[in-house]
Coordinates of C-alpha atoms and ligand atoms in Angstrom, one line a residue:
M1 CA -6.1 54.1 58.5
L2 CA -7.3 52.5 55.3
D3 CA -10.6 50.6 55.3
V4 CA -9.3 47.7 53.1
V5 CA -6.0 46.4 51.7
V6 CA -6.1 43.8 48.9
V7 CA -3.0 41.7 48.2
G8 CA -2.8 40.4 44.6
A9 CA -4.2 42.0 41.5
G10 CA -5.6 38.9 39.7
P11 CA -9.2 39.1 38.5
N12 CA -10.5 38.2 42.0
G13 CA -8.3 40.7 43.9
L14 CA -9.2 43.4 41.4
T15 CA -13.0 42.6 41.6
A16 CA -12.9 42.6 45.4
A17 CA -11.1 46.0 45.4
V18 CA -13.5 47.5 42.9
E19 CA -16.6 46.3 44.7
L20 CA -15.4 47.6 48.1
A21 CA -14.3 50.9 46.6
R22 CA -17.7 51.2 45.0
R23 CA -19.3 50.9 48.4
G24 CA -17.3 53.9 49.5
F25 CA -14.5 52.2 51.4
S26 CA -10.9 53.4 51.0
V27 CA -8.9 50.7 49.2
A28 CA -5.2 50.0 48.4
L29 CA -4.1 47.1 46.4
F30 CA -0.6 45.5 46.4
E31 CA 0.7 43.3 43.6
A32 CA 4.0 41.3 43.5
R33 CA 4.4 41.6 39.7
D34 CA 5.2 44.8 37.7
T35 CA 1.7 44.7 36.1
V36 CA -1.8 44.0 37.3
G37 CA -3.8 41.0 36.0
G38 CA -2.4 37.8 37.6
G39 CA -3.9 35.0 35.4
A40 CA -5.4 37.6 33.0
R41 CA -2.4 39.3 31.4
T42 CA -0.9 39.8 28.0
E43 CA 2.8 40.0 27.1
E44 CA 5.2 39.8 24.1
L45 CA 6.5 36.4 25.1
T46 CA 8.1 35.3 21.8
L47 CA 8.8 37.9 19.1
P48 CA 8.2 41.7 18.8
G49 CA 4.6 42.4 17.9
F50 CA 3.2 39.0 19.0
R51 CA 1.0 39.6 22.0
H52 CA 0.4 36.4 24.0
D53 CA -1.8 35.6 27.0
P54 CA 0.5 33.7 29.3
C55 CA -2.5 32.4 31.3
S56 CA -6.2 32.8 30.5
A57 CA -7.3 33.6 26.9
A58 CA -10.8 32.1 26.5
H59 CA -13.5 33.8 28.5
P60 CA -16.8 31.9 28.8
L61 CA -16.8 32.5 32.5
A62 CA -15.9 36.2 32.4
V63 CA -18.5 37.1 29.8
N64 CA -21.1 35.2 31.8
S65 CA -20.0 36.5 35.2
P66 CA -22.7 38.3 37.2
A67 CA -19.9 40.4 38.9
F68 CA -18.3 41.6 35.6
R69 CA -21.6 42.2 34.0
A70 CA -22.5 44.6 36.7
L71 CA -19.4 46.7 36.1
P72 CA -18.9 49.4 33.3
L73 CA -15.8 47.6 31.9
E74 CA -16.6 48.4 28.2
R75 CA -16.2 52.1 29.3
Y76 CA -12.6 51.2 30.3
G77 CA -11.7 49.6 27.0
L78 CA -12.9 46.0 27.3
R79 CA -14.3 44.5 24.1
W80 CA -15.3 40.9 23.8
L81 CA -14.7 39.3 20.4
H82 CA -16.7 36.2 19.4
S83 CA -15.7 33.7 16.7
E84 CA -18.2 32.0 14.5
L85 CA -18.1 28.9 16.7
A86 CA -17.6 29.2 20.5
M87 CA -15.4 26.0 20.6
A88 CA -14.5 23.1 18.3
H89 CA -13.4 19.6 19.1
P90 CA -11.8 18.1 16.0
F91 CA -11.2 14.4 15.5
P92 CA -8.3 12.7 13.7
D93 CA -10.5 11.8 10.7
G94 CA -11.1 15.4 9.9
S95 CA -14.6 15.6 11.4
A96 CA -15.5 17.7 14.5
A97 CA -18.0 18.2 17.3
V98 CA -18.7 21.9 18.0
L99 CA -20.0 24.0 20.8
S100 CA -21.9 26.9 19.3
R101 CA -24.2 29.6 20.5
S102 CA -26.9 27.6 18.9
V103 CA -28.1 24.5 20.7
S104 CA -29.3 23.0 17.4
E105 CA -26.0 23.4 15.7
T106 CA -24.2 21.9 18.7
A107 CA -26.6 19.0 18.9
A108 CA -26.4 18.4 15.1
S109 CA -22.6 18.0 15.4
F110 CA -23.1 15.1 17.8
G111 CA -25.0 13.1 15.2
P112 CA -28.7 12.0 15.1
R113 CA -28.4 9.4 17.9
D114 CA -27.3 12.0 20.5
A115 CA -28.9 15.3 19.3
G116 CA -32.1 14.8 21.3
A117 CA -30.3 13.8 24.5
Y118 CA -28.2 16.9 24.4
R119 CA -31.2 19.2 23.8
R120 CA -33.0 17.6 26.7
L121 CA -29.9 18.1 28.9
V122 CA -29.3 21.8 28.3
E123 CA -32.6 23.3 27.2
P124 CA -34.4 23.3 30.5
F125 CA -31.7 25.5 32.1
L126 CA -31.2 28.0 29.4
P127 CA -34.2 30.3 30.0
R128 CA -33.2 30.5 33.7
W129 CA -29.4 30.8 33.1
D130 CA -28.8 34.3 34.4
T131 CA -30.4 33.4 37.8
L132 CA -28.8 30.0 37.8
V133 CA -25.3 31.2 37.2
R134 CA -25.6 33.8 40.0
D135 CA -27.0 31.3 42.4
F136 CA -24.4 28.6 41.5
M137 CA -21.5 31.0 41.7
S138 CA -22.7 32.4 45.1
L139 CA -22.5 29.0 46.7
P140 CA -22.1 28.1 49.6
L141 CA -24.9 30.6 50.3
T142 CA -23.3 34.0 50.3
A143 CA -26.7 35.1 49.0
L144 CA -30.1 33.4 49.2
P145 CA -30.8 31.5 45.9
R146 CA -33.1 33.5 43.7
D147 CA -34.4 30.4 42.0
P148 CA -33.9 27.5 44.5
V149 CA -35.9 25.1 42.3
T150 CA -33.7 25.5 39.3
L151 CA -30.6 25.4 41.5
A152 CA -31.8 22.1 43.0
R153 CA -32.5 20.6 39.5
F154 CA -29.1 21.7 38.4
G155 CA -27.7 20.0 41.5
L156 CA -29.4 16.8 40.6
A157 CA -27.9 16.9 37.1
G158 CA -24.5 18.3 38.1
L159 CA -23.5 16.5 41.3
P160 CA -23.0 13.0 39.8
P161 CA -19.6 12.2 38.1
S162 CA -19.5 13.3 34.4
T163 CA -19.0 9.6 33.4
W164 CA -22.6 9.0 34.6
L165 CA -24.0 12.0 32.8
T166 CA -22.3 11.1 29.5
R167 CA -24.0 7.6 29.6
R168 CA -27.0 9.4 28.1
F169 CA -24.9 9.8 24.9
R170 CA -24.4 6.9 22.6
D171 CA -21.6 8.1 20.3
E172 CA -18.2 9.5 20.8
P173 CA -18.6 13.1 19.5
A174 CA -20.8 14.1 22.4
K175 CA -19.0 12.0 25.0
T176 CA -15.6 13.4 23.9
L177 CA -16.6 17.1 23.8
F178 CA -18.2 16.8 27.2
A179 CA -15.1 15.0 28.7
G180 CA -13.0 17.9 27.3
L181 CA -15.2 20.5 29.0
V182 CA -14.8 18.7 32.4
A183 CA -11.0 18.6 31.8
H184 CA -10.9 22.5 31.7
V185 CA -10.8 22.4 35.5
M186 CA -8.4 19.4 35.6
A187 CA -11.0 17.3 37.4
P188 CA -10.9 13.5 37.0
L189 CA -13.8 12.6 34.8
G190 CA -15.3 10.2 37.4
G191 CA -15.1 12.8 40.2
F192 CA -17.9 14.2 42.4
A193 CA -19.9 17.1 40.7
T194 CA -17.8 17.0 37.5
S195 CA -21.1 16.9 35.5
A196 CA -21.7 20.4 36.8
V197 CA -18.4 21.6 35.4
G198 CA -19.2 20.4 31.9
L199 CA -22.7 21.7 32.1
V200 CA -21.6 25.2 33.2
F201 CA -19.2 25.5 30.2
A202 CA -21.8 24.3 27.8
L203 CA -24.6 26.5 29.1
A204 CA -22.1 29.5 29.2
A205 CA -21.4 29.0 25.5
H206 CA -25.1 28.9 24.6
A207 CA -25.9 31.9 26.7
R208 CA -23.1 34.3 25.9
G209 CA -20.4 32.5 24.0
W210 CA -16.7 31.9 24.6
P211 CA -15.0 35.2 23.6
V212 CA -11.5 36.5 23.7
A213 CA -10.7 40.0 24.8
R214 CA -9.6 42.4 22.0
G215 CA -5.9 43.1 22.5
G216 CA -5.6 40.2 25.0
S217 CA -6.8 39.3 28.5
Q218 CA -4.8 42.2 29.9
A219 CA -7.7 44.4 28.6
L220 CA -10.0 42.9 31.2
S221 CA -7.5 43.5 34.0
D222 CA -6.7 47.0 32.8
A223 CA -10.4 47.9 32.7
L224 CA -10.8 46.7 36.3
A225 CA -7.7 48.6 37.3
G226 CA -8.8 51.8 35.5
Y227 CA -12.2 51.7 37.2
L228 CA -10.6 51.0 40.6
T229 CA -8.4 54.1 40.2
D230 CA -11.4 56.2 39.2
L231 CA -13.1 55.1 42.3
G232 CA -10.2 56.4 44.3
G233 CA -8.4 53.1 44.9
A234 CA -4.6 53.0 44.9
I235 CA -2.6 50.3 43.1
H236 CA 1.0 49.5 44.1
T237 CA 2.8 47.0 41.8
D238 CA 6.3 45.4 42.3
Y239 CA 5.3 44.9 45.9
E240 CA 5.5 41.3 47.1
V241 CA 3.9 40.9 50.5
K242 CA 5.7 38.5 52.8
R243 CA 4.3 39.5 56.2
L244 CA 1.2 41.4 57.4
D245 CA 3.7 44.0 58.7
D246 CA 4.6 44.8 55.1
L247 CA 1.2 46.4 54.7
P248 CA -0.3 49.7 56.0
P249 CA -2.8 49.6 58.8
A250 CA -6.3 48.7 57.6
R251 CA -9.6 47.5 59.0
A252 CA -9.6 44.5 56.7
Y253 CA -7.0 42.6 54.6
V254 CA -8.2 40.6 51.5
F255 CA -5.8 38.1 50.0
D256 CA -5.9 37.0 46.4
T257 CA -3.2 34.4 47.2
S258 CA -3.0 30.7 47.7
P259 CA -4.1 29.5 51.1
T260 CA -0.6 28.2 51.8
A261 CA 0.9 31.7 51.2
L262 CA -1.8 33.4 53.2
A263 CA -1.2 31.1 56.2
R264 CA 2.5 31.9 56.0
I265 CA 2.0 35.7 55.6
A266 CA -0.8 36.1 58.2
G267 CA 0.6 33.5 60.7
L268 CA -2.4 31.2 60.5
G269 CA -0.4 28.1 61.4
R270 CA -1.9 24.9 60.1
F271 CA -5.3 26.3 59.3
Y272 CA -5.1 25.3 55.6
E273 CA -2.8 22.3 56.0
R274 CA -5.4 19.9 54.5
Y275 CA -5.7 22.0 51.3
K276 CA -4.5 20.0 48.3
Y277 CA -3.0 21.2 45.0
G278 CA -3.8 19.4 41.8
P279 CA -1.8 18.5 38.6
G280 CA 0.3 21.1 36.9
V281 CA 0.2 22.2 33.3
F282 CA 2.8 22.4 30.5
K283 CA 2.1 25.4 28.4
I284 CA 3.5 26.5 25.0
D285 CA 2.9 29.9 23.5
Y286 CA 3.6 30.0 19.8
A287 CA 4.3 32.7 17.3
L288 CA 3.1 31.2 14.0
D289 CA 3.7 32.1 10.4
G290 CA -0.1 31.9 9.6
P291 CA -3.2 30.1 10.9
V292 CA -3.0 26.6 12.4
P293 CA -3.5 24.1 9.5
W294 CA -6.4 22.2 11.1
T295 CA -7.8 19.4 9.0
A296 CA -11.4 20.0 10.3
P297 CA -12.8 23.3 8.9
E298 CA -14.8 23.8 12.1
A299 CA -11.5 24.2 14.1
R300 CA -10.6 27.1 11.9
A301 CA -13.8 28.9 12.9
A302 CA -13.4 28.8 16.7
T303 CA -11.0 30.6 19.0
T304 CA -10.9 27.7 21.4
V305 CA -10.1 24.2 20.2
Q306 CA -10.0 21.1 22.4
I307 CA -7.6 18.3 21.5
G308 CA -8.3 14.7 22.4
A309 CA -9.2 11.8 20.0
D310 CA -11.9 10.3 22.2
S311 CA -13.2 10.3 25.8
A312 CA -11.0 7.3 26.8
E313 CA -7.9 9.1 25.6
I314 CA -8.9 12.3 27.6
G315 CA -9.7 10.2 30.7
A316 CA -6.3 8.4 30.4
A317 CA -4.5 11.8 30.1
L318 CA -6.2 13.1 33.2
R319 CA -5.5 10.0 35.2
A320 CA -1.8 10.0 34.2
A321 CA -1.3 13.5 35.5
S322 CA -3.5 13.4 38.5
R323 CA -3.3 9.8 39.8
E324 CA -0.4 8.0 38.2
G325 CA 2.2 10.7 38.6
R326 CA 3.4 10.6 35.0
P327 CA 3.0 12.8 31.9
P328 CA 0.4 11.7 29.4
T329 CA 1.6 9.9 26.2
R330 CA -1.4 11.4 24.2
P331 CA -2.2 14.6 26.1
F332 CA -5.5 16.3 26.3
M333 CA -4.9 19.9 25.3
I334 CA -6.8 23.1 25.4
T335 CA -5.7 25.4 22.6
V336 CA -6.6 29.1 21.9
Q337 CA -6.1 30.9 18.6
P338 CA -7.3 34.5 19.3
G339 CA -6.2 35.6 15.8
V340 CA -9.3 34.0 14.4
V341 CA -11.1 37.2 15.5
D342 CA -8.5 39.6 16.8
P343 CA -6.0 41.0 14.3
T344 CA -4.2 43.1 17.0
R345 CA -2.4 40.1 18.5
A346 CA 0.3 39.6 15.8
P347 CA 1.8 41.3 12.7
A348 CA -0.3 41.0 9.5
G349 CA -0.7 37.4 8.3
K350 CA 0.9 35.9 11.5
Q351 CA -0.8 34.4 14.5
V352 CA -0.3 33.8 18.2
F353 CA -1.5 30.4 19.4
W354 CA -1.4 28.7 22.8
A355 CA -1.7 25.1 24.0
Y356 CA -1.5 23.4 27.4
A357 CA -1.6 19.9 28.7
H358 CA -1.8 18.4 32.1
V359 CA 1.3 17.0 33.9
P360 CA 1.9 15.9 37.5
N361 CA 2.3 18.7 40.0
G362 CA 5.9 20.0 40.0
W363 CA 6.9 17.8 37.0
T364 CA 10.2 18.9 35.6
G365 CA 10.3 17.2 32.1
D366 CA 9.8 18.7 28.6
L367 CA 6.4 17.8 26.9
T368 CA 7.0 19.9 23.8
E369 CA 7.7 16.9 21.4
V370 CA 4.7 14.9 22.8
M371 CA 2.3 17.9 22.5
E372 CA 3.4 18.8 19.0
R373 CA 3.1 15.1 17.8
Q374 CA -0.4 15.1 19.3
L375 CA -1.3 18.5 17.6
E376 CA -0.1 17.1 14.2
R377 CA -2.8 14.4 14.3
F378 CA -5.3 17.2 14.0
A379 CA -3.2 19.8 12.2
P380 CA -0.6 18.0 10.0
D381 CA 2.6 20.0 9.4
F382 CA 1.7 22.3 12.3
R383 CA 5.4 22.5 13.1
D384 CA 6.2 24.1 9.7
R385 CA 4.3 27.2 10.8
V386 CA 6.2 27.7 14.1
L387 CA 8.4 30.9 14.1
A388 CA 9.1 30.9 17.9
R389 CA 7.8 29.2 21.1
A390 CA 7.8 30.2 24.7
V391 CA 7.7 27.0 26.8
A392 CA 6.6 26.9 30.5
G393 CA 6.5 23.8 32.6
P394 CA 5.1 23.8 36.2
A395 CA 8.2 25.5 37.6
E396 CA 8.0 28.4 35.2
I397 CA 4.2 28.7 35.7
A398 CA 4.7 28.9 39.5
A399 CA 7.5 31.4 39.1
R400 CA 5.2 33.7 37.0
N401 CA 2.5 33.5 39.7
A402 CA 2.9 32.3 43.2
N403 CA -0.8 31.2 43.3
Y404 CA 0.0 28.4 40.8
V405 CA 1.7 26.1 43.3
G406 CA 3.6 23.3 41.5
G407 CA 2.1 24.6 38.2
D408 CA -1.5 24.0 39.4
I409 CA -3.4 26.7 37.5
G410 CA -6.5 26.1 39.5
S411 CA -4.7 27.1 42.7
G412 CA -6.0 23.9 44.3
A413 CA -7.2 20.5 43.2
A414 CA -10.6 20.3 41.7
S415 CA -11.3 16.9 43.1
G416 CA -13.5 15.4 45.8
L417 CA -15.4 17.9 47.9
Q418 CA -12.7 20.5 47.3
L419 CA -14.2 21.1 43.9
L420 CA -17.0 22.9 45.5
L421 CA -16.1 23.4 49.2
R422 CA -12.7 25.2 49.3
P423 CA -10.3 26.1 50.9
R424 CA -11.9 24.3 53.9
L425 CA -15.3 22.7 54.7
S426 CA -17.0 25.9 55.8
L427 CA -20.0 28.0 55.2
S428 CA -17.8 31.1 55.4
P429 CA -14.9 30.1 53.1
Y430 CA -13.7 33.7 52.7
S431 CA -13.1 34.3 56.4
T432 CA -10.0 33.1 58.4
P433 CA -9.3 32.7 62.1
H434 CA -7.9 36.3 62.0
P435 CA -11.0 38.5 62.2
A436 CA -9.5 41.2 59.8
V437 CA -8.0 38.7 57.3
F438 CA -10.0 37.3 54.3
I439 CA -9.2 35.2 51.2
C440 CA -10.7 35.9 47.8
S441 CA -8.6 33.8 45.3
S442 CA -9.7 31.0 43.1
A443 CA -8.9 28.7 46.1
T444 CA -12.4 29.8 47.3
P445 CA -15.8 29.2 45.6
P446 CA -16.7 29.1 42.8
G447 CA -13.1 28.1 42.0
P448 CA -10.7 28.5 39.1
G449 CA -11.3 30.7 36.1
V450 CA -11.6 34.3 35.2
H451 CA -15.0 35.4 36.6
G452 CA -14.2 37.6 39.6
M453 CA -16.9 35.9 41.6
S454 CA -14.6 34.7 44.4
G455 CA -13.6 38.4 44.7
H456 CA -17.3 39.5 44.6
N457 CA -18.3 37.0 47.3
A458 CA -15.3 37.8 49.5
A459 CA -16.1 41.6 49.2
K460 CA -19.6 40.9 50.5
A461 CA -18.1 39.0 53.5
V462 CA -15.7 42.0 54.2
W463 CA -18.5 44.5 53.8
R464 CA -20.7 42.7 56.3
R465 CA -17.9 42.5 58.8
L466 CA -17.0 46.2 58.4
R467 CA -20.6 47.3 58.7
Q468 CA -20.9 45.5 62.1
E469 CA -17.9 47.5 63.5
P470 CA -18.6 50.6 65.5
Ligands
FAD501 C1 -1.8 28.7 31.6 C2 -3.2 29.2 32.1 C3 -4.3 29.2 31.3 C4 -5.5 29.5 31.7 N1 -6.6 29.6 30.9 C5 -7.7 30.1 31.3 C6 -8.8 30.5 30.4 O1 -8.6 30.4 29.2 N2 -9.9 30.9 30.9 C7 -10.2 31.1 32.2 O2 -11.2 31.6 32.6 N3 -9.2 30.9 33.1 C8 -8.0 30.4 32.7 N4 -6.9 30.2 33.6 C9 -7.2 30.3 35.0 C10 -7.3 31.7 35.5 O3 -6.2 32.5 35.0 C11 -7.3 31.8 37.0 O4 -8.2 30.9 37.6 C12 -7.6 33.2 37.5 O5 -6.6 34.1 37.1 C13 -7.6 33.2 39.0 O6 -7.7 34.5 39.5 P1 -7.3 35.0 40.9 O7 -7.6 36.4 41.0 O8 -7.8 34.1 41.9 O9 -5.7 34.7 41.0 P2 -4.5 35.1 39.9 O10 -5.1 35.5 38.7 O11 -3.6 34.0 40.0 O12 -3.9 36.4 40.6 C14 -3.2 36.4 41.8 C15 -2.3 37.6 41.9 O13 -1.8 37.7 43.2 C16 -0.4 38.1 43.1 N5 0.2 37.6 44.3 C17 0.3 36.3 44.8 N6 1.0 36.3 46.0 C18 1.3 37.6 46.3 C19 2.0 38.2 47.3 N7 2.5 37.6 48.4 N8 2.2 39.6 47.3 C20 1.6 40.3 46.3 N9 1.0 39.8 45.3 C21 0.8 38.4 45.2 C22 0.1 37.3 41.9 O14 1.3 37.9 41.4 C23 -1.1 37.5 41.0 O15 -1.0 38.7 40.2 C24 -5.7 29.9 33.1 C25 -4.6 29.9 34.0 C26 -3.3 29.6 33.4 C27 -2.1 29.7 34.3

């Protein structure tokens, strides 16, 4: 009998498998797709030689992840590539706010009236960031906080809605960039603990940047899979699990799936029936005949570029998709252009580029025209550069990966208490009513993003349970 079976080879499933194999347990992993990676994969989606990341591309959370930093992933081929600026937020007049490794450069881009307020916001946390990120990503208390005082101070700053936090800024550049950071997890700007979301992304940039993986996000997943195999773990792809009986006998089963799928597979009835899914996304992967023609020079120096003219426009776009049940007229977009630092993604002189916007869960329309019109406010004549596009609305996103129910790439709404306490209000979120069944996907804390910390925390819960067994 195996010690542990993991279902789903996303970053969290792979991390859980690696950490349990490292502790000497026998591990087998089963993945529905023909490749490992889940939301961290790379494919030729458009034209030959153009290597796109269908899901994650920008990795502030991965490079700062205590779980990944403890693993020898560079030995298995992972290389992080950093652009001159971590992130840029251009405005229609050709100016830009930036998020840089340097707090001073970032603060200066917000203008003289807000530079001091920004410094006072982030600087107290930076010297203690490594401990803070571990403590924060281990909530709710899978480990005792190493620095409870800093965690409590972070809680005071982070628990209020981001609309409160941004009141300390007087001008739009800082307000808008911060609103965009919050929108990375598709949280309404006025929601509980949304200040923490923006702060984590800003601090992550100052501490270790927002890199892309050389060759594509698949490099991270392949490194995890390579290490797992060397530790003796077995990986089975093309294996969709529909019932527990589809799996070999094991002492523990760890699911990198949505709570809804897990309840169905493991017969957990209505255990997760209150779990809510959030808005979906509409994503376009482009093959371009050259770099994006941004008006703002800063946007040409950053792999990640946020698009939204001001904080009100971003707030309206989020409300449209999450509360009003309609697509935004001027979408907030996250865009990534890995070619700024990674020449391996496209033939010489060409580029891959991706952009996504928020739309209602399960929305079936086409947002291409609206998104490209919005892009051209910041990069005129963008469309002239397009060689090919691969378009994916919520249905295609969900078909690529069953975890993204209705196109919700966070695998669960990031609103209300569910932003922090998921998939249920519980101090042991990784356990289920079935004593041998665990959940480790981004539906568990610390939530969406490529960081492997849900897998890390779940692995600890599994390890504790197995250690208690005779
Ligand atoms: C368009 C898009 C852009 C994104 N951009 C970023 C970004 O830039 N940076 C970032 O940090 N994050 C980003 N994310 C989010 C990130 O990809 C996810 O939060 C992350 O991948 C979640 O990891 P996971 O291991 O929990 O699940 P996933 O990565 O979703 O992996 C789950 C795996 O389980 C498999 N699976 C599901 N059900 C079954 C089953 N029944 N049987 C077998 N296998 C099964 C799936 O096929 C999949 O491989 C993005 C996501 C999307 C979709």
